[in-house]
Every structure is written in structure tokens, then in C-alpha cells.
JSON list of C-alpha atoms in Angstrom, two decimals:
[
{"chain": "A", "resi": 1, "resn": "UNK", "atom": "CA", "xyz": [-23.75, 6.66, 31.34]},
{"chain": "A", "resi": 2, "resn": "UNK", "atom": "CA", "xyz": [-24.50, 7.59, 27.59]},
{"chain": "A", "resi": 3, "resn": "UNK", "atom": "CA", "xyz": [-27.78, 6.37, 26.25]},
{"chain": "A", "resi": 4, "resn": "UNK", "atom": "CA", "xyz": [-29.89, 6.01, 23.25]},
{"chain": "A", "resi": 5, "resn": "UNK", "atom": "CA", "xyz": [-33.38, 7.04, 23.72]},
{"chain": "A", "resi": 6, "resn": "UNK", "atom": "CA", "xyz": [-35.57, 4.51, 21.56]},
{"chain": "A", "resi": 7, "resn": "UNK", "atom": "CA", "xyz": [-39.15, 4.65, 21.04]},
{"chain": "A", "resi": 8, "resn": "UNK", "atom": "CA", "xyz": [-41.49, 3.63, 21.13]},
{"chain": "A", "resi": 9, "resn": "UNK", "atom": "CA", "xyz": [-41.40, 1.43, 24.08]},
{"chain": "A", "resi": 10, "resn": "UNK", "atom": "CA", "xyz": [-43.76, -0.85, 23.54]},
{"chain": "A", "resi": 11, "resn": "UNK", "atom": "CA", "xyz": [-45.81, -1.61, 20.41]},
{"chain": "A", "resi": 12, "resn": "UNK", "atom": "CA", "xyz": [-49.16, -3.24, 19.89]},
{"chain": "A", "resi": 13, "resn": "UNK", "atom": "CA", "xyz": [-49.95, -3.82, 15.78]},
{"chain": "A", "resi": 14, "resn": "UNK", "atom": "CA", "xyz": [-52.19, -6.21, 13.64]},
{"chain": "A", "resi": 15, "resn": "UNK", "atom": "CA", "xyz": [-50.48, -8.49, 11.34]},
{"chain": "A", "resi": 16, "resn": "UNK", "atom": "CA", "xyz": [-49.58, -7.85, 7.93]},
{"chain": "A", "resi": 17, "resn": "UNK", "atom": "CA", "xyz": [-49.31, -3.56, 9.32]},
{"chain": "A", "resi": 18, "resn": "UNK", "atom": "CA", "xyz": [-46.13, -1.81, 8.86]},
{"chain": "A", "resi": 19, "resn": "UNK", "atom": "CA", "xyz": [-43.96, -0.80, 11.99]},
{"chain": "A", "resi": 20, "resn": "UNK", "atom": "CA", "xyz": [-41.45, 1.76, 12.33]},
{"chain": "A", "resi": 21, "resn": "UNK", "atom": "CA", "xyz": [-39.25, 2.50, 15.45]},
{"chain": "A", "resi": 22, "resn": "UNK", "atom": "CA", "xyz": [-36.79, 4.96, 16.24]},
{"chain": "A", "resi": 23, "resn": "UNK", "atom": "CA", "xyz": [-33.89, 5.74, 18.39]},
{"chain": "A", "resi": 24, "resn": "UNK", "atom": "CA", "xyz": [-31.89, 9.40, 19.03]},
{"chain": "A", "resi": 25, "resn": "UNK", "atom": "CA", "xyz": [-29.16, 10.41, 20.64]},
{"chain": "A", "resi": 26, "resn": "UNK", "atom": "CA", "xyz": [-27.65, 13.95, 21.83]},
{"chain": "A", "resi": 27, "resn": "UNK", "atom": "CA", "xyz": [-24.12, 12.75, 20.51]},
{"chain": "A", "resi": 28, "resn": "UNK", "atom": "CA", "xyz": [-22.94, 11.71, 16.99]},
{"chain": "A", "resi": 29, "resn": "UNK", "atom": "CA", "xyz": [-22.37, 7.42, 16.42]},
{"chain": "A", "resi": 30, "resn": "UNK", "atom": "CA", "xyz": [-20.32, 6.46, 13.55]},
{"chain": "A", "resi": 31, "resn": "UNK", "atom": "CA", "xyz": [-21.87, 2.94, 13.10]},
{"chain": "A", "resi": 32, "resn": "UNK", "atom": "CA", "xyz": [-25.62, 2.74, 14.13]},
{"chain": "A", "resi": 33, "resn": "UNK", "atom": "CA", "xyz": [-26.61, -1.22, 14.82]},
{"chain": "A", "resi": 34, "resn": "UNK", "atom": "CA", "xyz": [-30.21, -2.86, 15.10]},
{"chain": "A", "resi": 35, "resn": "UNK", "atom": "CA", "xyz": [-30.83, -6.15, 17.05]},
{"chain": "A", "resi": 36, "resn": "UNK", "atom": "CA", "xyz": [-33.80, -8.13, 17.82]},
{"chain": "A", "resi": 37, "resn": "UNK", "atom": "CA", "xyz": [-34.34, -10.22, 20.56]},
{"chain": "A", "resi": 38, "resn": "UNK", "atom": "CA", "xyz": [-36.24, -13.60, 20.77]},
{"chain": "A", "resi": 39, "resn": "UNK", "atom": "CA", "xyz": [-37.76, -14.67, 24.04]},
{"chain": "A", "resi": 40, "resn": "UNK", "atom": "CA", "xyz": [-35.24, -16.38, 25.94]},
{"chain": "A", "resi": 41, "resn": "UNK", "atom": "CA", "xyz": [-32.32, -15.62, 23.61]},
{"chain": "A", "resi": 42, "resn": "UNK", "atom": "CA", "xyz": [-29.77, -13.32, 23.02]},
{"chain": "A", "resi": 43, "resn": "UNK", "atom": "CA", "xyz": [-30.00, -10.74, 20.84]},
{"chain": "A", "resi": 44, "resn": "UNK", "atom": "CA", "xyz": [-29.35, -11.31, 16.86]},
{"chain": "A", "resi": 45, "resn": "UNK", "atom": "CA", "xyz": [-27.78, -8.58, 14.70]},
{"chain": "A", "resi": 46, "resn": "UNK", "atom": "CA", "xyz": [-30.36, -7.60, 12.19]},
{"chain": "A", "resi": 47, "resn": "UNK", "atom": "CA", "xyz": [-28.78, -4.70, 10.09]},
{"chain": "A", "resi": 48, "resn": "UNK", "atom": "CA", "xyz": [-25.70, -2.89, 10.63]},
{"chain": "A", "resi": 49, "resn": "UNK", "atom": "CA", "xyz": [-25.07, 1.16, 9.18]},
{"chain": "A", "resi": 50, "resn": "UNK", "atom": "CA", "xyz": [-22.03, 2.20, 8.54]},
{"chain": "A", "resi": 51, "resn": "UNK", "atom": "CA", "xyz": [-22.31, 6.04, 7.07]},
{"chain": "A", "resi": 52, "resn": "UNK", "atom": "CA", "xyz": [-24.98, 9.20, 6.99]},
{"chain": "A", "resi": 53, "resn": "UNK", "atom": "CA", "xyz": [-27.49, 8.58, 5.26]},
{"chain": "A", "resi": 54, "resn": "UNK", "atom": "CA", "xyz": [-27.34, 4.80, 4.44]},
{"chain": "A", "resi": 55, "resn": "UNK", "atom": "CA", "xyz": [-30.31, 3.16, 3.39]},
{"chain": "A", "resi": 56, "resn": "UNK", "atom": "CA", "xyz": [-30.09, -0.42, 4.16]},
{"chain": "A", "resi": 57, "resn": "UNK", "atom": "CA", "xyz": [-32.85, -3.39, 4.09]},
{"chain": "A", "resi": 58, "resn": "UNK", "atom": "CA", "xyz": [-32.89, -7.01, 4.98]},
{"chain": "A", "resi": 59, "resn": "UNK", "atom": "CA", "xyz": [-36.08, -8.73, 3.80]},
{"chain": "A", "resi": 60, "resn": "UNK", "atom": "CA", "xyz": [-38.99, -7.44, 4.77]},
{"chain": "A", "resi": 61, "resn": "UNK", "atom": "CA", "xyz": [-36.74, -4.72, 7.31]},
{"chain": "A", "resi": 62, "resn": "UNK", "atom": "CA", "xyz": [-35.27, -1.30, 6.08]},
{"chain": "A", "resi": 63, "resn": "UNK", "atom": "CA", "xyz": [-33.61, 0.72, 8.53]},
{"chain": "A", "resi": 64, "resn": "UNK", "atom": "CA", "xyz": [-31.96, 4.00, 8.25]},
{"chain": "A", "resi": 65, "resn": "UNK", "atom": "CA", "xyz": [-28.76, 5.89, 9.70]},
{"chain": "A", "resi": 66, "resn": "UNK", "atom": "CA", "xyz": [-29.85, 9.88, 9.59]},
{"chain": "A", "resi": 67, "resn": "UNK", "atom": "CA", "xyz": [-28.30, 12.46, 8.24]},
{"chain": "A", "resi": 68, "resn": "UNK", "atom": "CA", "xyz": [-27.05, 14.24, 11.35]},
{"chain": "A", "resi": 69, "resn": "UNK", "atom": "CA", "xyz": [-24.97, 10.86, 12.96]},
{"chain": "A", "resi": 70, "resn": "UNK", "atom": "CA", "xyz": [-27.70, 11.51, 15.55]},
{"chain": "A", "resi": 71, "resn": "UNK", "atom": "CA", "xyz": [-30.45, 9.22, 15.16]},
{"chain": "A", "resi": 72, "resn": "UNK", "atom": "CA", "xyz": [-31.99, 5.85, 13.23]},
{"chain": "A", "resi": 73, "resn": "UNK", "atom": "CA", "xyz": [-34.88, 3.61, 11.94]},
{"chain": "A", "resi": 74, "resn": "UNK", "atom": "CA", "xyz": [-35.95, 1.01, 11.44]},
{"chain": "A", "resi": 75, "resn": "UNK", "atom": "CA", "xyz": [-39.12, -0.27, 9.46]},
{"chain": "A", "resi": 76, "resn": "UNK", "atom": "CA", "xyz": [-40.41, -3.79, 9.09]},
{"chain": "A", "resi": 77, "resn": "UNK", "atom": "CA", "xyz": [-42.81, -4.28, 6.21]},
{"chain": "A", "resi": 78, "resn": "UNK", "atom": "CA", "xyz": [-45.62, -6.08, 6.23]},
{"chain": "A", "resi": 79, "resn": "UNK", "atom": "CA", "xyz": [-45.95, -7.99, 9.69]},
{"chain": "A", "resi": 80, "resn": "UNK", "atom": "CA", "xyz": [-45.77, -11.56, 10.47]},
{"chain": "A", "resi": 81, "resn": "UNK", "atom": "CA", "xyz": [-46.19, -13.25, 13.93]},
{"chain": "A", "resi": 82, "resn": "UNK", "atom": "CA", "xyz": [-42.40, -14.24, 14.35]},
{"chain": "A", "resi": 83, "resn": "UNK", "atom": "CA", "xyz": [-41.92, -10.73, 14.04]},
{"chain": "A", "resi": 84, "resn": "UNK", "atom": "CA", "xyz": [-42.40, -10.71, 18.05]},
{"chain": "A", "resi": 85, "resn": "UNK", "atom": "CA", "xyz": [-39.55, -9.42, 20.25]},
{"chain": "A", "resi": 86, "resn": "UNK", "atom": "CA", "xyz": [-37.62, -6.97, 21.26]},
{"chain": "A", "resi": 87, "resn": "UNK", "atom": "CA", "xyz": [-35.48, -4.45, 18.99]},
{"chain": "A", "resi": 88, "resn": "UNK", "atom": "CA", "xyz": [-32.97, -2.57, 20.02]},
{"chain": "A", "resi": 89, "resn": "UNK", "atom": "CA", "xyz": [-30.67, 0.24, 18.68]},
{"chain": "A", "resi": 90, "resn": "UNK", "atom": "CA", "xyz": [-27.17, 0.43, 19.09]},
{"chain": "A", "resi": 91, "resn": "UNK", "atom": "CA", "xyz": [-24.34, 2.99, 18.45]},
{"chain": "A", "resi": 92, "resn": "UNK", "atom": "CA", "xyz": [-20.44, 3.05, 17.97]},
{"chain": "A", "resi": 93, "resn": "UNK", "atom": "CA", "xyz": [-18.41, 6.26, 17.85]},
{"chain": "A", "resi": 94, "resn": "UNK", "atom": "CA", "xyz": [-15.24, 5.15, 17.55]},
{"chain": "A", "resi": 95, "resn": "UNK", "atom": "CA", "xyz": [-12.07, 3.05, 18.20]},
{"chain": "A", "resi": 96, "resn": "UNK", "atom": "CA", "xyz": [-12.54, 0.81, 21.52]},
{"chain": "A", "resi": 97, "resn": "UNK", "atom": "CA", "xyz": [-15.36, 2.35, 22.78]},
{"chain": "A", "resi": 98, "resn": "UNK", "atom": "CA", "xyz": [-17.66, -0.23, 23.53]},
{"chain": "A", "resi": 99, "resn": "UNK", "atom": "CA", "xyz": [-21.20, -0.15, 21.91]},
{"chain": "A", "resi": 100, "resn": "UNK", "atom": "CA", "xyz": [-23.89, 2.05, 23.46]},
{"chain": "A", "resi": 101, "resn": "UNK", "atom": "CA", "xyz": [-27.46, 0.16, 23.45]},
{"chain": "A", "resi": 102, "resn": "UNK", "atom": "CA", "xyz": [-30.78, 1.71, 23.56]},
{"chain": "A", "resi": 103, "resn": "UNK", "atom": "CA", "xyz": [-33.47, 0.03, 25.92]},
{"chain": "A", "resi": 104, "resn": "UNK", "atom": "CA", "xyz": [-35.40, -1.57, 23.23]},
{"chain": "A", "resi": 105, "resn": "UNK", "atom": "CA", "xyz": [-38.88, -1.50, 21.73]},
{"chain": "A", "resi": 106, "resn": "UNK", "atom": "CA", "xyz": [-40.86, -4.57, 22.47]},
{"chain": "A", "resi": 107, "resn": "UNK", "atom": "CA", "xyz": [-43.15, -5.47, 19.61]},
{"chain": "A", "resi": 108, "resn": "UNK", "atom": "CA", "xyz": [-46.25, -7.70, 19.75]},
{"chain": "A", "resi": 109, "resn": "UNK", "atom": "CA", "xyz": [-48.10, -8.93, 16.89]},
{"chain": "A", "resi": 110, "resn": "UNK", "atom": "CA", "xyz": [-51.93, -9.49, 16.83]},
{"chain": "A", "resi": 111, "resn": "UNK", "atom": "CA", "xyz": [-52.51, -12.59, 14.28]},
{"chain": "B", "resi": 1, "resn": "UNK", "atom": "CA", "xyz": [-18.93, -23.00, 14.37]},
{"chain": "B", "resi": 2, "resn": "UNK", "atom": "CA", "xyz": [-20.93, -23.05, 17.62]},
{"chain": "B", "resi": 3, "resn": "UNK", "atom": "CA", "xyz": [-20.81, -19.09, 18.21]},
{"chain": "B", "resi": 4, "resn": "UNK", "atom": "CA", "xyz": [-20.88, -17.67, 21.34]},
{"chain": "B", "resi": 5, "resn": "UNK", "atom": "CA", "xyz": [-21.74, -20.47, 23.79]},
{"chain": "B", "resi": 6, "resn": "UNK", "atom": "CA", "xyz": [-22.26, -19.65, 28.23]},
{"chain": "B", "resi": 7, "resn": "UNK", "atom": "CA", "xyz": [-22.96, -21.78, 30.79]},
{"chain": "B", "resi": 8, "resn": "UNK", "atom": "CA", "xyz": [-24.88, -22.61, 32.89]},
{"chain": "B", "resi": 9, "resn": "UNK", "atom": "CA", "xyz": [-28.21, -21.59, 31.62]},
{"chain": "B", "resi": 10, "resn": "UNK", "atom": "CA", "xyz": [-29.40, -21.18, 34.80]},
{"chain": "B", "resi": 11, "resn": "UNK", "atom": "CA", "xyz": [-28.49, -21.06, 38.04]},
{"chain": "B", "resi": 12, "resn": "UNK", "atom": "CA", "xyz": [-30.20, -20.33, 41.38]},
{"chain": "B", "resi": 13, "resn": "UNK", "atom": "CA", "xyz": [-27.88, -18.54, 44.75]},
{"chain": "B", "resi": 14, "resn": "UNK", "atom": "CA", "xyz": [-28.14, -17.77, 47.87]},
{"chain": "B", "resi": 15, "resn": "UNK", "atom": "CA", "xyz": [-26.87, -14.85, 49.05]},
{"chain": "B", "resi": 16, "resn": "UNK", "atom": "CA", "xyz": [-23.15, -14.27, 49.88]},
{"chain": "B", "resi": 17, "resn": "UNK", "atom": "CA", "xyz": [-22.32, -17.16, 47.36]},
{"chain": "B", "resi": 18, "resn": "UNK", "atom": "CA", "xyz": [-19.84, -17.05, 44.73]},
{"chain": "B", "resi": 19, "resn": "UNK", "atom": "CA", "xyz": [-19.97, -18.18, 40.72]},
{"chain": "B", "resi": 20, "resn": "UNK", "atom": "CA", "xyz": [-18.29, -18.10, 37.65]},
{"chain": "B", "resi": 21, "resn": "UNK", "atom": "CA", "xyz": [-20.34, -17.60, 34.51]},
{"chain": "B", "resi": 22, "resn": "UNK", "atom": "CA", "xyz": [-18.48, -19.34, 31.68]},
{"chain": "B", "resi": 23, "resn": "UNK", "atom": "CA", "xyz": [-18.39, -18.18, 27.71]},
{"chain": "B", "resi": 24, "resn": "UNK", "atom": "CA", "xyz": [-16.54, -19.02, 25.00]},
{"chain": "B", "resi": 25, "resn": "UNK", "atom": "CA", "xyz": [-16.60, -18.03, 21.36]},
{"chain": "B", "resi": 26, "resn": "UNK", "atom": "CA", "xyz": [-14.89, -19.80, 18.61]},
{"chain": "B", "resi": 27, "resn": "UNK", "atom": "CA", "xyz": [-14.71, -17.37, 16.13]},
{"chain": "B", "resi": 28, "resn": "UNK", "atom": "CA", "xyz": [-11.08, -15.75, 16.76]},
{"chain": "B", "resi": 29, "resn": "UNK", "atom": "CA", "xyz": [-12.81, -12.18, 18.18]},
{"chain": "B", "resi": 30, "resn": "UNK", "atom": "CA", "xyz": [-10.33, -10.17, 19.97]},
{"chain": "B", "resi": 31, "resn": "UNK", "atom": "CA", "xyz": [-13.10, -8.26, 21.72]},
{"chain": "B", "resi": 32, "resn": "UNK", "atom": "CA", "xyz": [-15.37, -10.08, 24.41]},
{"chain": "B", "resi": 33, "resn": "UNK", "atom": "CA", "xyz": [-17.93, -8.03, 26.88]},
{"chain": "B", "resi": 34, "resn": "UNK", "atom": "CA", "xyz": [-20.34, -8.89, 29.47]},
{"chain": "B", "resi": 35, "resn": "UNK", "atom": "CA", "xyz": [-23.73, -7.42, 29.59]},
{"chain": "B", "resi": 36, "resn": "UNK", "atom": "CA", "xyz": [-26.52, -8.09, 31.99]},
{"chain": "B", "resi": 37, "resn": "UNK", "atom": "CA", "xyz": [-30.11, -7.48, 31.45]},
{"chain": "B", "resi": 38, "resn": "UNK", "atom": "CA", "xyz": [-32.64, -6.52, 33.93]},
{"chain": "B", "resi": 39, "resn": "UNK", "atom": "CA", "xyz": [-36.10, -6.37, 32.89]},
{"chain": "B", "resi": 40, "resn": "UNK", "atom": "CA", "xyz": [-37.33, -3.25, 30.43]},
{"chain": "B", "resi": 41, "resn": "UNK", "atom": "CA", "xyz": [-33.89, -1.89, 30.98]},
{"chain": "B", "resi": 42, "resn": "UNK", "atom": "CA", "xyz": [-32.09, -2.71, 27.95]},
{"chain": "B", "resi": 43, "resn": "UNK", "atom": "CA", "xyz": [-28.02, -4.08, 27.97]},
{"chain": "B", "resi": 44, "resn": "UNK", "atom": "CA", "xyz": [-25.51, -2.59, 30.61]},
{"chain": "B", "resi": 45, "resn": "UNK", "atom": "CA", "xyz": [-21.72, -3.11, 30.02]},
{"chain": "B", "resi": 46, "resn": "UNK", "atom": "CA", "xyz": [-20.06, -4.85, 33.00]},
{"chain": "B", "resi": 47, "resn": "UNK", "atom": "CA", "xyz": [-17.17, -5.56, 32.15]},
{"chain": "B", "resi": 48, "resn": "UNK", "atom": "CA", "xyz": [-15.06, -6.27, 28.42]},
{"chain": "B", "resi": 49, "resn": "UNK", "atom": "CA", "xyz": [-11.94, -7.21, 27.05]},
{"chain": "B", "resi": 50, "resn": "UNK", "atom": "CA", "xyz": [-10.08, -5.94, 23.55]},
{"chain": "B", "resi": 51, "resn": "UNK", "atom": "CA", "xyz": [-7.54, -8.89, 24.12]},
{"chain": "B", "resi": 52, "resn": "UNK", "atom": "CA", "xyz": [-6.02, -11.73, 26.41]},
{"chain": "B", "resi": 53, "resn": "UNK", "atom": "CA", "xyz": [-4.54, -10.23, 29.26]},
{"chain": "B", "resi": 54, "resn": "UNK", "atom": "CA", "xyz": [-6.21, -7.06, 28.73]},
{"chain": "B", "resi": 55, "resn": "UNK", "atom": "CA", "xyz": [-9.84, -6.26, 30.63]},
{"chain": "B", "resi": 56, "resn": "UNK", "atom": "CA", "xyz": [-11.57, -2.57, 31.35]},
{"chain": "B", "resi": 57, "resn": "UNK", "atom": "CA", "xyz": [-14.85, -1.51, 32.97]},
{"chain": "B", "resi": 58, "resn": "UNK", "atom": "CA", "xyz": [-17.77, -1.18, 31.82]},
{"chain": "B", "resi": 59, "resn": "UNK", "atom": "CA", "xyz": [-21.17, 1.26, 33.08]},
{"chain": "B", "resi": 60, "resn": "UNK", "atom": "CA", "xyz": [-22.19, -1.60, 36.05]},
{"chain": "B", "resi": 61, "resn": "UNK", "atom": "CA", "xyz": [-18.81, -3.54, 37.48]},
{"chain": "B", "resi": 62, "resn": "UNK", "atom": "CA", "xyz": [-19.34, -3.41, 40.44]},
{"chain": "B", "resi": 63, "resn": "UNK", "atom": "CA", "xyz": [-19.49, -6.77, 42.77]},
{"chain": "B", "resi": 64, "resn": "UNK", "atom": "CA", "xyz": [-18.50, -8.72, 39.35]},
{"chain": "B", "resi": 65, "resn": "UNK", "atom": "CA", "xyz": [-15.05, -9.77, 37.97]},
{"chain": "B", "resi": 66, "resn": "UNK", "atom": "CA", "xyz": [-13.57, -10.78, 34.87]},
{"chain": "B", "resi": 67, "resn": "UNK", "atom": "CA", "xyz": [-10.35, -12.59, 33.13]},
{"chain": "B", "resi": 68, "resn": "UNK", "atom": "CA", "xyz": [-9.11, -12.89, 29.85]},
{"chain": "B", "resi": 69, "resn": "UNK", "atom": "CA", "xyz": [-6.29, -15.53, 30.00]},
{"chain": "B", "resi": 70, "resn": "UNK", "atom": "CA", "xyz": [-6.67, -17.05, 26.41]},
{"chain": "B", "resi": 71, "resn": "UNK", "atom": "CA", "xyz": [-9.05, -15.92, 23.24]},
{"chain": "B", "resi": 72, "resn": "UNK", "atom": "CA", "xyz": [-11.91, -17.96, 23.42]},
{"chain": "B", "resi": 73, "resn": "UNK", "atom": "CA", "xyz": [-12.36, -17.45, 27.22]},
{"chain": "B", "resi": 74, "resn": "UNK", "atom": "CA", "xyz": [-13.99, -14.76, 28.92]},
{"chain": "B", "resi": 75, "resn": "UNK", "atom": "CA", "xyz": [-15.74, -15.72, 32.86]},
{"chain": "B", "resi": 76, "resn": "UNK", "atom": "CA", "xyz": [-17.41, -13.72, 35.10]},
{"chain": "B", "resi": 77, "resn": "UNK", "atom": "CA", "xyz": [-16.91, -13.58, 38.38]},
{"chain": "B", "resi": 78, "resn": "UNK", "atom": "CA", "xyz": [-19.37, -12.92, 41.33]},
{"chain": "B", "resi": 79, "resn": "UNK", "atom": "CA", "xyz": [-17.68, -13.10, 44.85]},
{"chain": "B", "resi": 80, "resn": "UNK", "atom": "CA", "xyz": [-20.41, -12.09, 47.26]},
{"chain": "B", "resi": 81, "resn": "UNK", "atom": "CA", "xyz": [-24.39, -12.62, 45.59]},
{"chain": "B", "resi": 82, "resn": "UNK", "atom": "CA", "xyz": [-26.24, -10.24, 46.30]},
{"chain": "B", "resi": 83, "resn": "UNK", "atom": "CA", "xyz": [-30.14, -9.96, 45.45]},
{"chain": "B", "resi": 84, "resn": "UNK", "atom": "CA", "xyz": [-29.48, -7.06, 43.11]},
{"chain": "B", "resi": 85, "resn": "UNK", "atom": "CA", "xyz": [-27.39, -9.10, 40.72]},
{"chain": "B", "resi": 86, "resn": "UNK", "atom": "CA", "xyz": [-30.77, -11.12, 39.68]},
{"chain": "B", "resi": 87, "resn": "UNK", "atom": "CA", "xyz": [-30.49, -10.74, 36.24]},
{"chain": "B", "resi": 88, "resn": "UNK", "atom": "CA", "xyz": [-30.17, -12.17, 33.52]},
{"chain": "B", "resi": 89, "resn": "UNK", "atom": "CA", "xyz": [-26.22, -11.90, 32.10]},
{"chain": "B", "resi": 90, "resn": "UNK", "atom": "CA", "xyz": [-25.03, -11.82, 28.37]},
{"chain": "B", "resi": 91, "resn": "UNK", "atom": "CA", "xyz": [-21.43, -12.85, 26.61]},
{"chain": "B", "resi": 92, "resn": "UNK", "atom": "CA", "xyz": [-20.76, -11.06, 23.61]},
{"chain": "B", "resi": 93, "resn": "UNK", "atom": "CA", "xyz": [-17.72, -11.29, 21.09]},
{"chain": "B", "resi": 94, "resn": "UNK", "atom": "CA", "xyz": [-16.67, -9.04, 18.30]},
{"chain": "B", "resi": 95, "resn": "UNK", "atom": "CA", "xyz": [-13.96, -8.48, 15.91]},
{"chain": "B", "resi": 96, "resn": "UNK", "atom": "CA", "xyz": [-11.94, -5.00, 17.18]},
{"chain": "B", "resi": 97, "resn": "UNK", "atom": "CA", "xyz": [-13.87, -1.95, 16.71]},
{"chain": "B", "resi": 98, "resn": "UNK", "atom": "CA", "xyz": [-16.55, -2.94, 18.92]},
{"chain": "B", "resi": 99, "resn": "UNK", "atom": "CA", "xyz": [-18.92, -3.04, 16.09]},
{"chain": "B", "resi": 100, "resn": "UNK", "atom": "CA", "xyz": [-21.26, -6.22, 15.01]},
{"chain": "B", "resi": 101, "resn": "UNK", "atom": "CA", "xyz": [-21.18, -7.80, 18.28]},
{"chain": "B", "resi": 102, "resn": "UNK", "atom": "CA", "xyz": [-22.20, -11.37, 18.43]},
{"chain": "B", "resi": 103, "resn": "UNK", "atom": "CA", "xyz": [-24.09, -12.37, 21.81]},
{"chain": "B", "resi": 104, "resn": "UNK", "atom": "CA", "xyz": [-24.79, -15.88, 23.62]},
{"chain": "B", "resi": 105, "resn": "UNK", "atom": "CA", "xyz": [-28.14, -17.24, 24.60]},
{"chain": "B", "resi": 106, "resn": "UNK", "atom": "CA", "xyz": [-27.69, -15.98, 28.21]},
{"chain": "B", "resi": 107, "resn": "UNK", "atom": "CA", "xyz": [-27.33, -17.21, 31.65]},
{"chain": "B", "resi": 108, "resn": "UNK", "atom": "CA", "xyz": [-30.55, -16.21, 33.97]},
{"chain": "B", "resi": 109, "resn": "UNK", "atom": "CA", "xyz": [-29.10, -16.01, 37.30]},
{"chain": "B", "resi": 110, "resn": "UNK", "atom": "CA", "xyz": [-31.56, -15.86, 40.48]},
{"chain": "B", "resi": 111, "resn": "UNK", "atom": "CA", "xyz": [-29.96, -14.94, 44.07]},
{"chain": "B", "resi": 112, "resn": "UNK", "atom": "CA", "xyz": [-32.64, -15.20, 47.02]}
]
């Protein structure tokens, strides 16, 4: 099936560093979502894009919907332990098609 | 409102037995999906539903089955366990166009 290709897979960083993910895709999305997932839970809807070039931030996270429909970003500012999880990309072309999810980029944070 | 709520959250079979995985979301969503998630392999689409009485397939339905007789209501079916169906499964609901979907806090499922 379609899929998102999300990197990077695994992150390492000190608290209080800045972090920055991304995720691509060879076809265009119309709506490009970012989750995060707690150990043990499901995932939680962080920031949702809606058109090219959107620049949208929620706290201390900014993410991005590029320019071409064929990629996004997302940065998180400033790191704090409860930042831990895993992140994951999502896309929506169009209609009923059901949400395409990249395989996430599990973050750990060094106190 | 409680969400997206599933039960159980765990559960243990043996192989060749048979389960329902319950959800239920109380938030009016027309669109429900099932996803499970095995581990460092990201969400895969089982099955999901844009209405009651309406269901479709997802990337992975295979050995699972679904209903959709009211709203709030969307189980998951597994006839015959099998060992590859270890995973652990998520209930998601959404309002139609698929986007913004709102998940449950999973069901780990074991089959030995």
C-alpha cells in the first residue's frame, strides 16, 4: 500500500535542544496531519495542515505542509522530558480515502 | 464526553479462538476505522466504516471482521487467532473526510 516515508526513525537529543522531523511522499496529500504517541496510548492529534505552504504552531511545536503537497515538518522547540514518544505523519488526499500514516519517529529525551 | 473508549485492554488467546474487540465513540463521527500496530511498523488500516450499515477494507483485513449496526459502535471481529494477529489494535473515529481522526487507548492482544 501507499506510504509516507518519515525520518528520522529514531532520535536521541539532550533536553532543552531543538528537534525537527520529516516525512515525504511520491504522491500529493491535501491535508498533512501530525500525531504523537504516549507509551501505552493511542495516538493524540498534535497539529493538523490544511493547504501548501501553511505554517502552523502549537506551543512549543511548529510544523509545516511544503510547497509541493509532497512532504512536511515538524519542529519542537526547546525540549522537555514529556516530549518522549512517538510522532507520526499522516496524509489525506481526498474524499473517503482513509488517512495514510507514516511509521513514526520515536523520540527520546536525555534530562 | 468520554472519546473514543475499547475494550478490553488486554486480552491473552490461544490459537484458533475467537474475539470481539469492542469501541465506541460518543462524539456523533460518521467515520470509524480499525488500525493495528505491530512494533516499529507504524498504523495499518484493517478495516473502516463512513456510516452504519456501510464497512470497506482497509491495507491488512484479512482473518478480521467488522460491523457497523448503529453510530457509536464499531467491533472487530477475529474468528480463527492466529499468532500473527499479536498486536496491538486501535479504534479511531472521525467526522467524514477522513481527516482529524480521534483514536482510543488500544487493546494489546497476545495469541500463543
Amino acid at each position: 500500500g501507499q506510504q509516507l516515508n518519515q525520518s528520522p526513525q529514531s532520535m536521541f537529543i539532550q533536553e532543552g535542544e531543538d528537534v525537527s522531523m520529516n516525512c515525504t511522499s511520491s504522491s500529493i496529500f491535501n491535508t498533512w496531519l501530525w500525531y504523537k504517541q504516549d507509551p501505552g496510548e493511542g495516538p493524540v492529534l498534535l497539529i493538523a495542515l490544511y493547504k501548501a505552504g501553511e505554517l502552523t504552531s502549537n506551543g512549543r511545536l511548529t510544523a509545516q505542509f511544503g510547497i509541493t503537497r509532497k512532504d512536511s515538518f515538524l519542529n519542537i522547540s526547546a525540549s522537555i522530558p514529556s516530549d518522549v514518544g512517538i510522532y507520526f505523519c499522516a496524509g489525506h488526499k481526498s474524499g473517503n480515502t482513509p488517512l495514510v500514516f507514516g511509521k513514526g519517529t520515536r523520540l527520546s529525551v536525555i534530562a | 464526553n468520554a472519546g473514543v473508549t475499547q475494550t478490553p485492554k488486554f486480552r491473552i488467546l490461544k490459537i484458533g479462538q475467537s474475539m470481539t474487540l469492542q469501541c465506541t465513540q460518543d462524539m456523533n463521527h460518521n467515520y470509524m476505522y480499525w488500525y493495528r500496530q505491530d512494533p516499529g511498523m507504524g498504523l495499518k488500516l484493517i478495516y473502516y466504516s463512513v456510516g452504519a450499515g456501510i464497512t470497506d477494507k482497509g491495507e491488512v483485513p484479512n482473518g478480521y471482521n467488522v460491523s457497523r449496526s448503529t453510530t457509536e459502535d464499531f467491533p472487530l471481529r477475529l474468528e480463527l487467532a492466529a499468532p500473527s494477529q499479536t498486536s496491538v489494535y486501535f479504534c479511531a473515529s472521525s467526522y467524514p473526510g477522513a481527516n482529524e481522526q480521534y483514536f482510543g487507548p488500544g487493546t494489546r492482544l497476545t495469541v500463543t
